[in-house]
Amino acid sequence: MVPPWKKHPEIPLGSIGWRMGYGEDYWISFDDWFERKSEAHKQTYAAQHPEPTGWEGFWLRKGVAV
């Protein structure tokens, strides 16, 4: 899976678009997928997908320090 900002770049972090409709569906799927990964995989994945402007703190909220 790709991070939410790559799947739906038209929806900014904090938008209601992540809490309803297709954005919410993807957010839930991403969360479920990401939570099943090992800590090492989460670190690697986060390093490969840096947070863009406006998404600062996303990985930290997921428990990953990058």
XYZ file of N, CA and C in Angstrom:
198
model
N 0.844 -1.190 0.000
C 0.000 0.000 0.000
C 0.881 1.243 0.000
N 0.327 2.310 -0.477
C 1.044 3.589 -0.456
C 0.467 4.441 0.673
N 1.251 5.400 1.178
C 0.738 6.269 2.237
C -0.495 7.051 1.754
N -1.328 7.462 2.685
C -2.554 8.175 2.300
C -2.319 9.374 1.393
N -1.240 10.134 1.623
C -1.005 11.338 0.808
C -0.631 11.000 -0.627
N -0.153 9.785 -0.874
C 0.145 9.383 -2.251
C -1.090 8.805 -2.932
N -1.918 8.110 -2.179
C -3.133 7.525 -2.749
C -4.155 8.602 -3.097
N -4.307 9.571 -2.190
C -5.298 10.632 -2.398
C -4.670 11.990 -2.091
N -3.801 12.474 -2.976
C -3.131 13.758 -2.718
C -4.093 14.946 -2.675
N -5.293 14.753 -3.157
C -6.282 15.833 -3.151
C -6.917 16.052 -1.772
N -6.652 15.141 -0.827
C -7.231 15.273 0.516
C -6.123 15.660 1.492
N -6.148 16.867 2.046
C -5.112 17.267 3.005
C -5.311 16.588 4.362
N -4.230 16.439 5.099
C -4.301 15.887 6.446
C -5.242 16.746 7.286
N -6.104 16.105 8.041
C -7.055 16.822 8.882
C -8.385 17.103 8.204
N -8.464 16.816 6.919
C -9.699 17.061 6.174
C -10.773 16.046 6.555
N -12.008 16.475 6.461
C -13.125 15.559 6.688
C -13.135 14.436 5.651
N -12.433 14.657 4.544
C -12.328 13.623 3.518
C -11.688 12.337 4.006
N -10.921 12.419 5.094
C -10.329 11.213 5.690
C -11.271 10.570 6.709
N -12.379 11.227 7.006
C -13.298 10.707 8.013
C -14.632 10.257 7.418
N -14.730 10.328 6.105
C -15.937 9.837 5.440
C -15.633 9.552 3.970
N -16.392 8.665 3.385
C -16.242 8.368 1.966
C -15.002 7.573 1.629
N -14.522 7.761 0.409
C -13.398 6.968 -0.080
C -12.114 7.223 0.693
N -11.928 8.433 1.215
C -10.745 8.721 2.022
C -10.739 7.911 3.305
N -11.883 7.857 3.959
C -11.998 7.070 5.191
C -11.741 5.594 4.915
N -12.295 5.079 3.831
C -12.085 3.672 3.479
C -10.599 3.366 3.329
N -9.887 4.244 2.636
C -8.459 3.996 2.439
C -7.698 4.150 3.748
N -8.029 5.160 4.532
C -7.342 5.405 5.809
C -7.445 4.164 6.703
N -8.638 3.601 6.813
C -8.847 2.412 7.643
C -8.043 1.238 7.098
N -8.066 1.041 5.798
C -7.298 -0.048 5.187
C -5.808 0.129 5.426
N -5.323 1.356 5.265
C -3.904 1.621 5.485
C -3.537 1.360 6.942
N -4.336 1.873 7.872
C -4.064 1.656 9.297
C -4.009 0.171 9.631
N -4.979 -0.591 9.167
C -5.000 -2.033 9.435
C -3.756 -2.705 8.873
N -3.408 -2.365 7.650
C -2.232 -2.943 6.999
C -0.956 -2.566 7.747
N -0.808 -1.282 8.069
C 0.416 -0.794 8.701
C 0.591 -1.380 10.099
N -0.471 -1.494 10.854
C -0.384 -2.013 12.223
C 0.060 -3.471 12.269
N -0.158 -4.223 11.220
C 0.256 -5.634 11.184
C 1.735 -5.812 10.854
N 2.409 -4.740 10.487
C 3.823 -4.825 10.112
C 4.714 -4.843 11.352
N 5.900 -5.429 11.184
C 6.881 -5.428 12.272
C 7.404 -4.011 12.475
N 7.989 -3.779 13.638
C 8.558 -2.455 13.916
C 9.654 -2.112 12.909
N 10.463 -3.093 12.560
C 11.536 -2.856 11.586
C 10.951 -2.463 10.229
N 9.897 -3.145 9.815
C 9.273 -2.826 8.529
C 8.655 -1.432 8.566
N 8.032 -1.081 9.680
C 7.442 0.257 9.809
C 8.512 1.335 9.666
N 9.654 1.128 10.297
C 10.755 2.098 10.209
C 11.236 2.244 8.765
N 11.442 1.114 8.112
C 11.913 1.127 6.726
C 10.889 1.802 5.816
N 9.638 1.431 5.987
C 8.572 1.994 5.159
C 8.487 3.508 5.335
N 8.520 3.965 6.586
C 8.435 5.403 6.861
C 9.625 6.142 6.257
N 10.804 5.551 6.325
C 11.995 6.181 5.746
C 11.880 6.274 4.222
N 11.224 5.297 3.615
C 11.050 5.290 2.157
C 9.935 6.231 1.699
N 9.085 6.630 2.633
C 7.941 7.490 2.311
C 7.911 8.676 3.270
N 8.820 9.635 3.087
C 8.843 10.795 3.992
C 7.550 11.610 3.904
N 7.219 12.212 5.013
C 6.013 13.033 5.082
C 6.175 14.281 4.223
N 5.202 14.566 3.380
C 5.262 15.812 2.607
C 4.843 17.000 3.476
N 5.013 18.173 2.956
C 4.562 19.385 3.644
C 3.073 19.255 3.967
N 2.746 19.573 5.186
C 1.361 19.476 5.632
C 1.039 18.175 6.344
N 1.943 17.203 6.245
C 1.724 15.900 6.872
C 2.730 15.633 7.992
N 3.410 16.671 8.439
C 4.414 16.511 9.479
C 3.792 15.867 10.720
N 4.513 14.920 11.306
C 4.051 14.234 12.506
C 3.213 12.998 12.247
N 2.931 12.702 10.984
C 2.117 11.528 10.661
C 2.757 10.251 11.189
N 4.032 10.050 10.879
C 4.696 8.817 11.317
C 4.827 8.755 12.826
N 5.092 9.863 13.450
C 5.199 9.887 14.909
C 3.874 9.462 15.549
N 2.760 9.912 14.991
C 1.450 9.498 15.506
C 1.194 8.014 15.274
N 1.892 7.434 14.325
C 1.782 5.994 14.078
C 2.789 5.212 14.921
N 3.546 5.916 15.756
C 4.506 5.254 16.631
C 5.862 5.019 16.010
N 6.153 5.727 14.918
C 7.421 5.555 14.211
C 8.201 6.863 14.265
N 9.376 6.803 14.850
C 10.244 7.988 14.894
C 11.189 7.929 13.704
N 11.086 8.910 12.832
C 11.970 8.948 11.650
C 12.868 10.156 11.699
